[in-house]
PDB file of C-alpha atoms in Angstrom:
ATOM      1  CA  MET A   5     -37.047 -21.194  17.380  1.00  0.00           C
ATOM      2  CA  ALA A   6     -38.676 -18.060  15.759  1.00  0.00           C
ATOM      3  CA  ALA A   7     -38.148 -16.480  18.771  1.00  0.00           C
ATOM      4  CA  GLY A   8     -34.486 -17.223  19.065  1.00  0.00           C
ATOM      5  CA  ILE A   9     -33.841 -15.448  15.397  1.00  0.00           C
ATOM      6  CA  ALA A  10     -35.822 -12.799  16.157  1.00  0.00           C
ATOM      7  CA  THR A  11     -33.818 -12.147  19.467  1.00  0.00           C
ATOM      8  CA  ALA A  12     -30.459 -12.302  17.525  1.00  0.00           C
ATOM      9  CA  LEU A  13     -31.630  -9.840  15.449  1.00  0.00           C
ATOM     10  CA  GLY A  14     -32.860  -7.768  17.537  1.00  0.00           C
ATOM     11  CA  THR A  15     -29.708  -7.876  19.276  1.00  0.00           C
ATOM     12  CA  THR A  16     -27.248  -7.011  15.847  1.00  0.00           C
ATOM     13  CA  ALA A  17     -29.631  -4.627  15.038  1.00  0.00           C
ATOM     14  CA  ALA A  18     -29.386  -2.902  18.691  1.00  0.00           C
ATOM     15  CA  GLN A  19     -25.653  -3.146  18.308  1.00  0.00           C
ATOM     16  CA  ALA A  20     -25.411  -1.430  14.997  1.00  0.00           C
ATOM     17  CA  ALA A  21     -27.772   1.500  15.915  1.00  0.00           C
ATOM     18  CA  ASP A  22     -24.826   1.850  19.024  1.00  0.00           C
ATOM     19  CA  TYR A  23     -21.734   1.454  16.667  1.00  0.00           C
ATOM     20  CA  PRO A  24     -19.375   2.393  16.953  1.00  0.00           C
ATOM     21  CA  SER A  25     -19.210   2.318  20.747  1.00  0.00           C
ATOM     22  CA  GLN A  26     -15.344   1.882  21.319  1.00  0.00           C
ATOM     23  CA  PRO A  27     -12.371   2.567  20.063  1.00  0.00           C
ATOM     24  CA  ILE A  28     -11.790   0.595  16.745  1.00  0.00           C
ATOM     25  CA  ARG A  29      -8.826  -1.248  15.802  1.00  0.00           C
ATOM     26  CA  VAL A  30      -7.482  -1.569  12.210  1.00  0.00           C
ATOM     27  CA  ILE A  31      -5.277  -4.188  11.077  1.00  0.00           C
ATOM     28  CA  VAL A  32      -2.409  -3.085   8.482  1.00  0.00           C
ATOM     29  CA  PRO A  33      -0.759  -6.536   7.384  1.00  0.00           C
ATOM     30  CA  PHE A  34       2.617  -5.280   6.841  1.00  0.00           C
ATOM     31  CA  ALA A  35       5.700  -3.304   8.492  1.00  0.00           C
ATOM     32  CA  PRO A  36       5.284   0.464   9.918  1.00  0.00           C
ATOM     33  CA  GLY A  37       6.765   3.237   6.955  1.00  0.00           C
ATOM     34  CA  GLY A  38       5.485   1.332   3.816  1.00  0.00           C
ATOM     35  CA  SER A  39       2.520   2.432   1.784  1.00  0.00           C
ATOM     36  CA  THR A  40      -0.327   0.160   2.852  1.00  0.00           C
ATOM     37  CA  ASP A  41       0.679   1.764   6.644  1.00  0.00           C
ATOM     38  CA  ILE A  42       0.878   4.999   5.599  1.00  0.00           C
ATOM     39  CA  VAL A  43      -2.425   5.347   3.296  1.00  0.00           C
ATOM     40  CA  ALA A  44      -4.744   3.571   6.335  1.00  0.00           C
ATOM     41  CA  ARG A  45      -3.204   6.263   8.689  1.00  0.00           C
ATOM     42  CA  ILE A  46      -4.069   9.433   6.668  1.00  0.00           C
ATOM     43  CA  VAL A  47      -7.793   8.020   5.904  1.00  0.00           C
ATOM     44  CA  THR A  48      -8.841   6.228   9.380  1.00  0.00           C
ATOM     45  CA  GLN A  49      -7.231   8.775  11.336  1.00  0.00           C
ATOM     46  CA  ARG A  50      -9.935  11.401   9.508  1.00  0.00           C
ATOM     47  CA  MET A  51     -12.664   8.560   9.891  1.00  0.00           C
ATOM     48  CA  ALA A  52     -12.252   8.470  13.265  1.00  0.00           C
ATOM     49  CA  GLN A  53     -13.715  12.103  13.782  1.00  0.00           C
ATOM     50  CA  GLU A  54     -16.368  11.378  11.620  1.00  0.00           C
ATOM     51  CA  LEU A  55     -16.949   7.941  13.881  1.00  0.00           C
ATOM     52  CA  GLY A  56     -16.513   9.649  17.145  1.00  0.00           C
ATOM     53  CA  GLN A  57     -14.291   6.667  18.158  1.00  0.00           C
ATOM     54  CA  THR A  58     -10.617   6.132  17.739  1.00  0.00           C
ATOM     55  CA  LEU A  59      -9.203   3.913  14.834  1.00  0.00           C
ATOM     56  CA  VAL A  60      -6.083   2.478  16.433  1.00  0.00           C
ATOM     57  CA  VAL A  61      -4.162   1.024  13.515  1.00  0.00           C
ATOM     58  CA  GLU A  62      -2.106  -2.030  14.287  1.00  0.00           C
ATOM     59  CA  ASN A  63       0.891  -3.177  11.889  1.00  0.00           C
ATOM     60  CA  LYS A  64       0.902  -6.898  11.485  1.00  0.00           C
ATOM     61  CA  GLY A  65       3.789  -7.636   9.036  1.00  0.00           C
ATOM     62  CA  GLY A  66       5.099 -10.729   7.815  1.00  0.00           C
ATOM     63  CA  ALA A  67       4.239 -13.604   4.983  1.00  0.00           C
ATOM     64  CA  GLY A  68       3.419 -11.024   2.322  1.00  0.00           C
ATOM     65  CA  GLY A  69       0.930  -9.877   4.625  1.00  0.00           C
ATOM     66  CA  ALA A  70      -0.611 -13.470   5.334  1.00  0.00           C
ATOM     67  CA  ILE A  71      -0.158 -13.124   9.203  1.00  0.00           C
ATOM     68  CA  GLY A  72      -2.302  -9.967   9.579  1.00  0.00           C
ATOM     69  CA  ALA A  73      -4.904 -11.299   7.016  1.00  0.00           C
ATOM     70  CA  ALA A  74      -5.614 -14.149   8.448  1.00  0.00           C
ATOM     71  CA  GLU A  75      -6.386 -12.916  12.035  1.00  0.00           C
ATOM     72  CA  ALA A  76      -8.506 -10.339  10.896  1.00  0.00           C
ATOM     73  CA  ALA A  77     -10.460 -13.022   8.968  1.00  0.00           C
ATOM     74  CA  ARG A  78     -10.777 -14.513  12.366  1.00  0.00           C
ATOM     75  CA  ALA A  79     -11.705 -11.768  13.776  1.00  0.00           C
ATOM     76  CA  LYS A  80     -15.410 -11.112  15.630  1.00  0.00           C
ATOM     77  CA  PRO A  81     -17.759  -9.652  12.984  1.00  0.00           C
ATOM     78  CA  ASP A  82     -18.940  -6.527  15.158  1.00  0.00           C
ATOM     79  CA  GLY A  83     -17.115  -3.898  13.569  1.00  0.00           C
ATOM     80  CA  TYR A  84     -14.492  -3.450  16.286  1.00  0.00           C
ATOM     81  CA  THR A  85     -11.705  -5.251  13.888  1.00  0.00           C
ATOM     82  CA  LEU A  86     -11.412  -4.163  10.746  1.00  0.00           C
ATOM     83  CA  SER A  87      -8.185  -4.435   8.222  1.00  0.00           C
ATOM     84  CA  ILE A  88      -6.693  -3.025   5.551  1.00  0.00           C
ATOM     85  CA  ALA A  89      -6.652  -4.896   1.767  1.00  0.00           C
ATOM     86  CA  THR A  90      -3.703  -4.886  -0.825  1.00  0.00           C
ATOM     87  CA  VAL A  91      -3.374  -6.485  -3.731  1.00  0.00           C
ATOM     88  CA  SER A  92      -0.889  -8.992  -1.647  1.00  0.00           C
ATOM     89  CA  THR A  93      -3.185  -9.994   0.672  1.00  0.00           C
ATOM     90  CA  MET A  94      -6.252 -10.302  -1.828  1.00  0.00           C
ATOM     91  CA  ALA A  95      -5.082 -11.516  -5.003  1.00  0.00           C
ATOM     92  CA  VAL A  96      -1.255 -12.655  -4.697  1.00  0.00           C
ATOM     93  CA  ASN A  97      -1.486 -14.708  -1.468  1.00  0.00           C
ATOM     94  CA  SER A  98      -4.033 -16.870  -2.877  1.00  0.00           C
ATOM     95  CA  ALA A  99      -1.990 -17.163  -5.906  1.00  0.00           C
ATOM     96  CA  CYS A 100       1.262 -18.172  -4.300  1.00  0.00           C
ATOM     97  CA  ARG A 101      -0.665 -20.898  -1.940  1.00  0.00           C
ATOM     98  CA  PRO A 102      -3.488 -22.034  -3.164  1.00  0.00           C
ATOM     99  CA  ASN A 103      -3.537 -25.052  -0.451  1.00  0.00           C
ATOM    100  CA  ASP A 104      -2.623 -23.726   2.478  1.00  0.00           C
ATOM    101  CA  LEU A 105      -3.522 -20.044   2.607  1.00  0.00           C
ATOM    102  CA  PRO A 106      -5.359 -19.608   6.698  1.00  0.00           C
ATOM    103  CA  TYR A 107      -8.148 -17.518   4.883  1.00  0.00           C
ATOM    104  CA  ASP A 108     -10.007 -17.343   1.730  1.00  0.00           C
ATOM    105  CA  PRO A 109     -10.404 -13.653   0.703  1.00  0.00           C
ATOM    106  CA  LEU A 110     -13.155 -14.250  -1.685  1.00  0.00           C
ATOM    107  CA  LYS A 111     -15.192 -15.918   1.407  1.00  0.00           C
ATOM    108  CA  ASP A 112     -13.698 -14.429   4.652  1.00  0.00           C
ATOM    109  CA  PHE A 113     -14.202 -10.601   4.186  1.00  0.00           C
ATOM    110  CA  VAL A 114     -16.873  -8.290   3.592  1.00  0.00           C
ATOM    111  CA  PRO A 115     -15.137  -5.198   1.359  1.00  0.00           C
ATOM    112  CA  VAL A 116     -16.244  -1.754   2.811  1.00  0.00           C
ATOM    113  CA  THR A 117     -14.121   0.344   0.020  1.00  0.00           C
ATOM    114  CA  ASN A 118     -11.024   1.074  -1.560  1.00  0.00           C
ATOM    115  CA  PHE A 119      -9.561   4.115  -0.022  1.00  0.00           C
ATOM    116  CA  ALA A 120      -7.179   4.920  -2.656  1.00  0.00           C
ATOM    117  CA  ASN A 121      -5.277   3.974  -5.923  1.00  0.00           C
ATOM    118  CA  VAL A 122      -1.235   4.320  -5.987  1.00  0.00           C
ATOM    119  CA  PRO A 123       1.062   4.080  -8.404  1.00  0.00           C
ATOM    120  CA  ASN A 124       3.458   1.570  -8.428  1.00  0.00           C
ATOM    121  CA  VAL A 125       7.023   2.897  -9.435  1.00  0.00           C
ATOM    122  CA  ILE A 126      10.147   1.405 -10.567  1.00  0.00           C
ATOM    123  CA  GLU A 127      13.507   3.056  -8.451  1.00  0.00           C
ATOM    124  CA  ALA A 128      16.878   2.678  -8.408  1.00  0.00           C
ATOM    125  CA  ASN A 129      19.727   3.486  -6.260  1.00  0.00           C
ATOM    126  CA  PRO A 130      21.252   6.295  -7.579  1.00  0.00           C
ATOM    127  CA  LYS A 131      24.707   4.873  -8.029  1.00  0.00           C
ATOM    128  CA  PHE A 132      22.770   2.251 -10.293  1.00  0.00           C
ATOM    129  CA  PRO A 133      24.173   3.207 -13.940  1.00  0.00           C
ATOM    130  CA  ALA A 134      20.392   3.189 -15.504  1.00  0.00           C
ATOM    131  CA  LYS A 135      19.608   7.119 -16.282  1.00  0.00           C
ATOM    132  CA  ASN A 136      16.219   5.609 -17.784  1.00  0.00           C
ATOM    133  CA  PHE A 137      13.973   3.447 -18.200  1.00  0.00           C
ATOM    134  CA  LYS A 138      15.270   2.131 -21.196  1.00  0.00           C
ATOM    135  CA  GLU A 139      18.819   1.863 -19.773  1.00  0.00           C
ATOM    136  CA  LEU A 140      17.266  -0.071 -16.996  1.00  0.00           C
ATOM    137  CA  VAL A 141      16.364  -2.776 -19.456  1.00  0.00           C
ATOM    138  CA  GLN A 142      19.167  -2.630 -21.382  1.00  0.00           C
ATOM    139  CA  ILE A 143      21.536  -3.156 -18.466  1.00  0.00           C
ATOM    140  CA  LEU A 144      19.607  -6.094 -17.209  1.00  0.00           C
ATOM    141  CA  LYS A 145      19.518  -7.642 -20.382  1.00  0.00           C
ATOM    142  CA  ASP A 146      23.319  -7.783 -20.475  1.00  0.00           C
ATOM    143  CA  ASN A 147      23.978  -8.620 -17.095  1.00  0.00           C
ATOM    144  CA  PRO A 148      21.207 -11.060 -16.063  1.00  0.00           C
ATOM    145  CA  GLY A 149      21.461 -11.808 -12.657  1.00  0.00           C
ATOM    146  CA  LYS A 150      24.334  -9.835 -11.900  1.00  0.00           C
ATOM    147  CA  TYR A 151      21.487  -6.996  -9.950  1.00  0.00           C
ATOM    148  CA  SER A 152      19.013  -7.542  -7.013  1.00  0.00           C
ATOM    149  CA  HIS A 153      15.526  -6.038  -6.573  1.00  0.00           C
ATOM    150  CA  GLY A 154      13.174  -5.424  -3.245  1.00  0.00           C
ATOM    151  CA  SER A 155       9.980  -6.197  -2.229  1.00  0.00           C
ATOM    152  CA  SER A 156       7.435  -6.580   0.577  1.00  0.00           C
ATOM    153  CA  GLY A 157       7.847  -9.699   0.668  1.00  0.00           C
ATOM    154  CA  THR A 158       8.102 -13.324  -1.027  1.00  0.00           C
ATOM    155  CA  CYS A 159       4.362 -13.336  -3.065  1.00  0.00           C
ATOM    156  CA  SER A 160       3.423  -9.393  -2.452  1.00  0.00           C
ATOM    157  CA  ILE A 161       2.217  -7.368  -5.005  1.00  0.00           C
ATOM    158  CA  LEU A 162       5.754  -5.704  -5.340  1.00  0.00           C
ATOM    159  CA  HIS A 163       7.109  -9.192  -6.156  1.00  0.00           C
ATOM    160  CA  LEU A 164       4.499  -9.784  -8.549  1.00  0.00           C
ATOM    161  CA  PHE A 165       4.885  -6.424  -9.885  1.00  0.00           C
ATOM    162  CA  GLY A 166       9.123  -7.610 -10.230  1.00  0.00           C
ATOM    163  CA  GLU A 167       8.187 -10.745 -11.828  1.00  0.00           C
ATOM    164  CA  ALA A 168       5.677  -9.076 -14.262  1.00  0.00           C
ATOM    165  CA  PHE A 169       8.412  -6.826 -15.652  1.00  0.00           C
ATOM    166  CA  LYS A 170      11.273  -9.346 -15.894  1.00  0.00           C
ATOM    167  CA  LEU A 171       8.529 -11.472 -18.127  1.00  0.00           C
ATOM    168  CA  SER A 172       7.780  -8.598 -20.159  1.00  0.00           C
ATOM    169  CA  THR A 173      10.915  -7.385 -20.804  1.00  0.00           C
ATOM    170  CA  GLY A 174      12.948 -10.757 -21.068  1.00  0.00           C
ATOM    171  CA  THR A 175      15.525  -9.706 -18.083  1.00  0.00           C
ATOM    172  CA  ASP A 176      16.625 -10.816 -15.212  1.00  0.00           C
ATOM    173  CA  ALA A 177      17.403  -9.614 -11.579  1.00  0.00           C
ATOM    174  CA  ILE A 178      17.817 -11.412  -8.310  1.00  0.00           C
ATOM    175  CA  HIS A 179      14.386 -10.799  -5.823  1.00  0.00           C
ATOM    176  CA  VAL A 180      15.356 -10.156  -2.304  1.00  0.00           C
ATOM    177  CA  PRO A 181      12.072 -10.241  -0.161  1.00  0.00           C
ATOM    178  CA  TYR A 182      11.548  -7.722   3.512  1.00  0.00           C
ATOM    179  CA  LYS A 183       8.777  -7.598   5.536  1.00  0.00           C
ATOM    180  CA  GLY A 184       7.503  -4.637   4.505  1.00  0.00           C
ATOM    181  CA  SER A 185       8.586  -2.122   1.401  1.00  0.00           C
ATOM    182  CA  GLY A 186      10.000   0.577   4.135  1.00  0.00           C
ATOM    183  CA  PRO A 187      12.893  -1.961   5.334  1.00  0.00           C
ATOM    184  CA  ALA A 188      13.298  -2.577   1.242  1.00  0.00           C
ATOM    185  CA  VAL A 189      13.169   0.964   0.506  1.00  0.00           C
ATOM    186  CA  THR A 190      15.800   1.634   3.398  1.00  0.00           C
ATOM    187  CA  ASP A 191      18.128  -0.620   1.947  1.00  0.00           C
ATOM    188  CA  ALA A 192      17.579   0.444  -1.594  1.00  0.00           C
ATOM    189  CA  VAL A 193      18.712   3.947  -0.090  1.00  0.00           C
ATOM    190  CA  GLY A 194      21.466   2.421   1.738  1.00  0.00           C
ATOM    191  CA  GLY A 195      22.919   0.528  -1.986  1.00  0.00           C
ATOM    192  CA  GLN A 196      22.004  -3.178  -0.170  1.00  0.00           C
ATOM    193  CA  ILE A 197      20.118  -3.731  -3.406  1.00  0.00           C
ATOM    194  CA  ASP A 198      19.762  -2.331  -6.153  1.00  0.00           C
ATOM    195  CA  LEU A 199      16.404  -1.577  -7.518  1.00  0.00           C
ATOM    196  CA  MET A 200      13.161  -1.425  -5.825  1.00  0.00           C
ATOM    197  CA  PHE A 201       9.861  -2.100  -7.369  1.00  0.00           C
ATOM    198  CA  ASP A 202       7.488  -0.207  -5.148  1.00  0.00           C
ATOM    199  CA  ASN A 203       3.999   1.720  -4.216  1.00  0.00           C
ATOM    200  CA  LEU A 204       4.949   5.131  -4.478  1.00  0.00           C
ATOM    201  CA  PRO A 205       3.770   6.578  -1.133  1.00  0.00           C
ATOM    202  CA  SER A 206       6.399   4.563   0.456  1.00  0.00           C
ATOM    203  CA  SER A 207       9.504   5.885  -1.461  1.00  0.00           C
ATOM    204  CA  MET A 208       7.999   9.383  -2.712  1.00  0.00           C
ATOM    205  CA  ALA A 209      10.242  11.054   0.115  1.00  0.00           C
ATOM    206  CA  GLN A 210      13.357   9.582  -0.908  1.00  0.00           C
ATOM    207  CA  ILE A 211      12.383   9.900  -4.370  1.00  0.00           C
ATOM    208  CA  GLN A 212      12.330  13.845  -4.267  1.00  0.00           C
ATOM    209  CA  ALA A 213      15.247  13.954  -1.995  1.00  0.00           C
ATOM    210  CA  GLY A 214      17.419  12.461  -4.237  1.00  0.00           C
ATOM    211  CA  ASN A 215      18.555   9.470  -2.051  1.00  0.00           C
ATOM    212  CA  LEU A 216      16.382   7.157  -5.230  1.00  0.00           C
ATOM    213  CA  ARG A 217      15.734   7.752  -9.139  1.00  0.00           C
ATOM    214  CA  ALA A 218      12.788   6.454 -10.436  1.00  0.00           C
ATOM    215  CA  LEU A 219      12.799   5.021 -13.434  1.00  0.00           C
ATOM    216  CA  ALA A 220       8.762   4.729 -14.448  1.00  0.00           C
ATOM    217  CA  ILE A 221       5.342   4.319 -12.998  1.00  0.00           C
ATOM    218  CA  ALA A 222       2.390   2.695 -13.614  1.00  0.00           C
ATOM    219  CA  TRP A 223      -0.376   5.540 -13.488  1.00  0.00           C
ATOM    220  CA  PRO A 224      -2.794   6.735 -16.554  1.00  0.00           C
ATOM    221  CA  GLU A 225      -0.452   9.476 -17.054  1.00  0.00           C
ATOM    222  CA  ARG A 226       2.649  11.163 -15.667  1.00  0.00           C
ATOM    223  CA  LEU A 227       2.436  12.694 -11.982  1.00  0.00           C
ATOM    224  CA  ALA A 228       2.912  16.502 -11.396  1.00  0.00           C
ATOM    225  CA  ALA A 229       5.365  15.880  -8.627  1.00  0.00           C
ATOM    226  CA  LEU A 230       7.088  13.693 -10.822  1.00  0.00           C
ATOM    227  CA  PRO A 231       6.812  15.431 -14.056  1.00  0.00           C
ATOM    228  CA  ASP A 232      10.188  13.763 -15.750  1.00  0.00           C
ATOM    229  CA  VAL A 233       9.163   9.763 -14.752  1.00  0.00           C
ATOM    230  CA  PRO A 234       7.495   8.861 -17.776  1.00  0.00           C
ATOM    231  CA  THR A 235       4.396   5.943 -17.511  1.00  0.00           C
ATOM    232  CA  LEU A 236       5.258   1.946 -18.313  1.00  0.00           C
ATOM    233  CA  ALA A 237       2.675   2.745 -20.908  1.00  0.00           C
ATOM    234  CA  GLU A 238       4.146   5.309 -22.798  1.00  0.00           C
ATOM    235  CA  GLU A 239       7.469   3.068 -22.350  1.00  0.00           C
ATOM    236  CA  GLY A 240       5.868   0.552 -24.508  1.00  0.00           C
ATOM    237  CA  TYR A 241       4.466  -1.793 -21.781  1.00  0.00           C
ATOM    238  CA  PRO A 242       0.875  -1.117 -21.318  1.00  0.00           C
ATOM    239  CA  GLU A 243       0.630  -4.486 -19.484  1.00  0.00           C
ATOM    240  CA  LEU A 244       2.481  -3.224 -16.318  1.00  0.00           C
ATOM    241  CA  ASN A 245       0.706   0.365 -16.492  1.00  0.00           C
ATOM    242  CA  GLN A 246      -1.710  -0.913 -13.430  1.00  0.00           C
ATOM    243  CA  PRO A 247      -1.636   1.174  -9.922  1.00  0.00           C
ATOM    244  CA  ALA A 248      -2.213  -0.440  -6.367  1.00  0.00           C
ATOM    245  CA  TRP A 249      -5.037   0.018  -4.420  1.00  0.00           C
ATOM    246  CA  TYR A 250      -5.156   0.179  -0.391  1.00  0.00           C
ATOM    247  CA  GLY A 251      -9.058  -0.941   0.645  1.00  0.00           C
ATOM    248  CA  LEU A 252     -10.867  -1.059   4.149  1.00  0.00           C
ATOM    249  CA  LEU A 253     -12.448  -4.612   4.858  1.00  0.00           C
ATOM    250  CA  ALA A 254     -14.538  -6.542   7.692  1.00  0.00           C
ATOM    251  CA  PRO A 255     -14.797  -9.812   8.470  1.00  0.00           C
ATOM    252  CA  LYS A 256     -17.637 -12.133   6.822  1.00  0.00           C
ATOM    253  CA  GLY A 257     -20.780 -11.548   8.417  1.00  0.00           C
ATOM    254  CA  THR A 258     -20.419  -8.087   9.682  1.00  0.00           C
ATOM    255  CA  PRO A 259     -23.623  -6.719   9.859  1.00  0.00           C
ATOM    256  CA  ASP A 260     -24.787  -4.446   6.407  1.00  0.00           C
ATOM    257  CA  GLU A 261     -25.488  -1.643   8.874  1.00  0.00           C
ATOM    258  CA  ILE A 262     -22.450  -1.462  10.291  1.00  0.00           C
ATOM    259  CA  VAL A 263     -20.464  -1.900   7.061  1.00  0.00           C
ATOM    260  CA  LYS A 264     -22.403   1.081   5.534  1.00  0.00           C
ATOM    261  CA  LYS A 265     -21.577   3.821   8.364  1.00  0.00           C
ATOM    262  CA  LEU A 266     -17.785   2.651   7.770  1.00  0.00           C
ATOM    263  CA  ARG A 267     -18.028   2.717   4.327  1.00  0.00           C
ATOM    264  CA  ASP A 268     -19.922   6.371   4.798  1.00  0.00           C
ATOM    265  CA  ALA A 269     -17.388   7.830   7.217  1.00  0.00           C
ATOM    266  CA  ALA A 270     -14.630   6.457   4.696  1.00  0.00           C
ATOM    267  CA  VAL A 271     -16.321   8.537   1.838  1.00  0.00           C
ATOM    268  CA  VAL A 272     -16.529  11.752   4.093  1.00  0.00           C
ATOM    269  CA  ALA A 273     -12.843  11.220   5.063  1.00  0.00           C
ATOM    270  CA  LEU A 274     -11.693  10.553   0.946  1.00  0.00           C
ATOM    271  CA  LYS A 275     -13.832  13.910   0.519  1.00  0.00           C
ATOM    272  CA  ASP A 276     -12.236  16.071   3.051  1.00  0.00           C
ATOM    273  CA  PRO A 277      -9.616  18.629   1.395  1.00  0.00           C
ATOM    274  CA  ALA A 278      -7.037  17.850   4.097  1.00  0.00           C
ATOM    275  CA  VAL A 279      -7.070  13.957   3.264  1.00  0.00           C
ATOM    276  CA  ILE A 280      -7.199  14.481  -0.482  1.00  0.00           C
ATOM    277  CA  GLU A 281      -4.422  17.048  -0.670  1.00  0.00           C
ATOM    278  CA  THR A 282      -2.339  14.473   1.862  1.00  0.00           C
ATOM    279  CA  LEU A 283      -2.918  11.627  -0.410  1.00  0.00           C
ATOM    280  CA  GLU A 284      -2.019  13.361  -3.400  1.00  0.00           C
ATOM    281  CA  LYS A 285       1.657  14.540  -1.571  1.00  0.00           C
ATOM    282  CA  GLN A 286       2.039  10.817  -1.334  1.00  0.00           C
ATOM    283  CA  GLY A 287       0.870  10.528  -4.914  1.00  0.00           C
ATOM    284  CA  ALA A 288      -2.120   8.420  -4.077  1.00  0.00           C
ATOM    285  CA  ALA A 289      -5.775   8.926  -5.417  1.00  0.00           C
ATOM    286  CA  PRO A 290      -8.970   8.776  -3.419  1.00  0.00           C
ATOM    287  CA  SER A 291     -11.350   6.323  -4.430  1.00  0.00           C
ATOM    288  CA  GLY A 292     -13.934   5.423  -1.806  1.00  0.00           C
ATOM    289  CA  ASN A 293     -16.173   3.390  -4.205  1.00  0.00           C
ATOM    290  CA  THR A 294     -18.893   0.981  -3.204  1.00  0.00           C
ATOM    291  CA  PRO A 295     -18.530  -2.235  -1.446  1.00  0.00           C
ATOM    292  CA  GLU A 296     -19.820  -3.984  -4.626  1.00  0.00           C
ATOM    293  CA  GLU A 297     -16.975  -2.358  -6.732  1.00  0.00           C
ATOM    294  CA  PHE A 298     -14.202  -2.912  -4.405  1.00  0.00           C
ATOM    295  CA  ALA A 299     -15.218  -6.784  -4.971  1.00  0.00           C
ATOM    296  CA  LYS A 300     -14.829  -6.479  -8.576  1.00  0.00           C
ATOM    297  CA  GLU A 301     -11.561  -4.848  -8.202  1.00  0.00           C
ATOM    298  CA  ILE A 302     -10.292  -7.694  -5.900  1.00  0.00           C
ATOM    299  CA  LYS A 303     -11.491 -10.242  -8.035  1.00  0.00           C
ATOM    300  CA  GLU A 304      -9.945  -9.143 -11.151  1.00  0.00           C
ATOM    301  CA  GLN A 305      -6.574  -8.681  -9.164  1.00  0.00           C
ATOM    302  CA  TYR A 306      -7.113 -12.291  -8.030  1.00  0.00           C
ATOM    303  CA  ASP A 307      -7.339 -13.277 -11.680  1.00  0.00           C
ATOM    304  CA  TRP A 308      -4.241 -11.144 -12.812  1.00  0.00           C
ATOM    305  CA  ALA A 309      -2.038 -12.954 -10.092  1.00  0.00           C
ATOM    306  CA  LYS A 310      -2.905 -16.393 -10.452  1.00  0.00           C
ATOM    307  CA  ASP A 311      -1.380 -15.734 -13.982  1.00  0.00           C
ATOM    308  CA  ILE A 312       1.644 -14.293 -13.164  1.00  0.00           C
ATOM    309  CA  VAL A 313       2.116 -17.191 -10.915  1.00  0.00           C
ATOM    310  CA  ALA A 314       1.292 -19.422 -13.244  1.00  0.00           C
ATOM    311  CA  LYS A 315       3.597 -18.085 -16.037  1.00  0.00           C
ATOM    312  CA  ARG A 316       6.822 -17.258 -13.410  1.00  0.00           C
ATOM    313  CA  LYS A 317       6.015 -20.532 -11.408  1.00  0.00           C
ATOM    314  CA  ILE A 318       6.600 -18.929  -8.199  1.00  0.00           C
ATOM    315  CA  THR A 319       6.293 -20.850  -4.807  1.00  0.00           C
ATOM    316  CA  LEU A 320       6.450 -20.111  -1.417  1.00  0.00           C
ATOM    317  CA  ASN A 321       8.388 -23.007  -0.813  1.00  0.00           C
TER     318      ASN A 321
END
């Protein structure tokens, strides 16, 4: 038995030493064009240079990210199938589906690192009557249930962001879920929905083009790219002033040596001036923290999501 264990350990060590020897699949659990997809492609493209292998991004959207996350959780823990963590997949889904989620966000993955923190934004179609945040709140209070807001899916982080907003402001609007923030942004621009609670990268180009009006952001301070848009803390709602994050996960059981190689490559990528500039243009701030620090961020959002879901009585049924 001891010989068998030694052989297995030797094989694992050899695999880690040779890693990576083939392309790496990275599951993005949302549709193309959303913030998760944008951040993942920016960072993994640079990581590929460092690792000497292609990182192939594969979009697996649906069910608030649960479909892609579940597939990633079942993957062989050899470092060749990774996934992108979001607040939706690691916190919100568990809060909304405590009994039938096909993966355990705290047990089925190994956190590698947080790629980037990203502001959340509240935005409106330009034809919406509110020109600023205070007007938005008043209009929604005066017209409960009249207007609609989109999200990247029922029980996604963007859904809970909208629900937390309505809870804090005492307002009401109709939630319209999509399979990813990209399609929702498209409909917000087209006027099929009035409002969008989004992560900034997937909306930045439309905001800068004047196709959407940003009313407030969730971020520690105003952004240089959007100097006229106040933070939610400035508007008197510090409890809503929480950014989103996007990080890298490996399946449970992935050897520590492989996790370290991945994290080291990510850190190099996130210190690259070209990557930093590209992320900042999208409104994202590079992170590159340790697996332990990222695990702590995941647990904090996990607890927050459970609180919002309980207060708003949100279900997927």
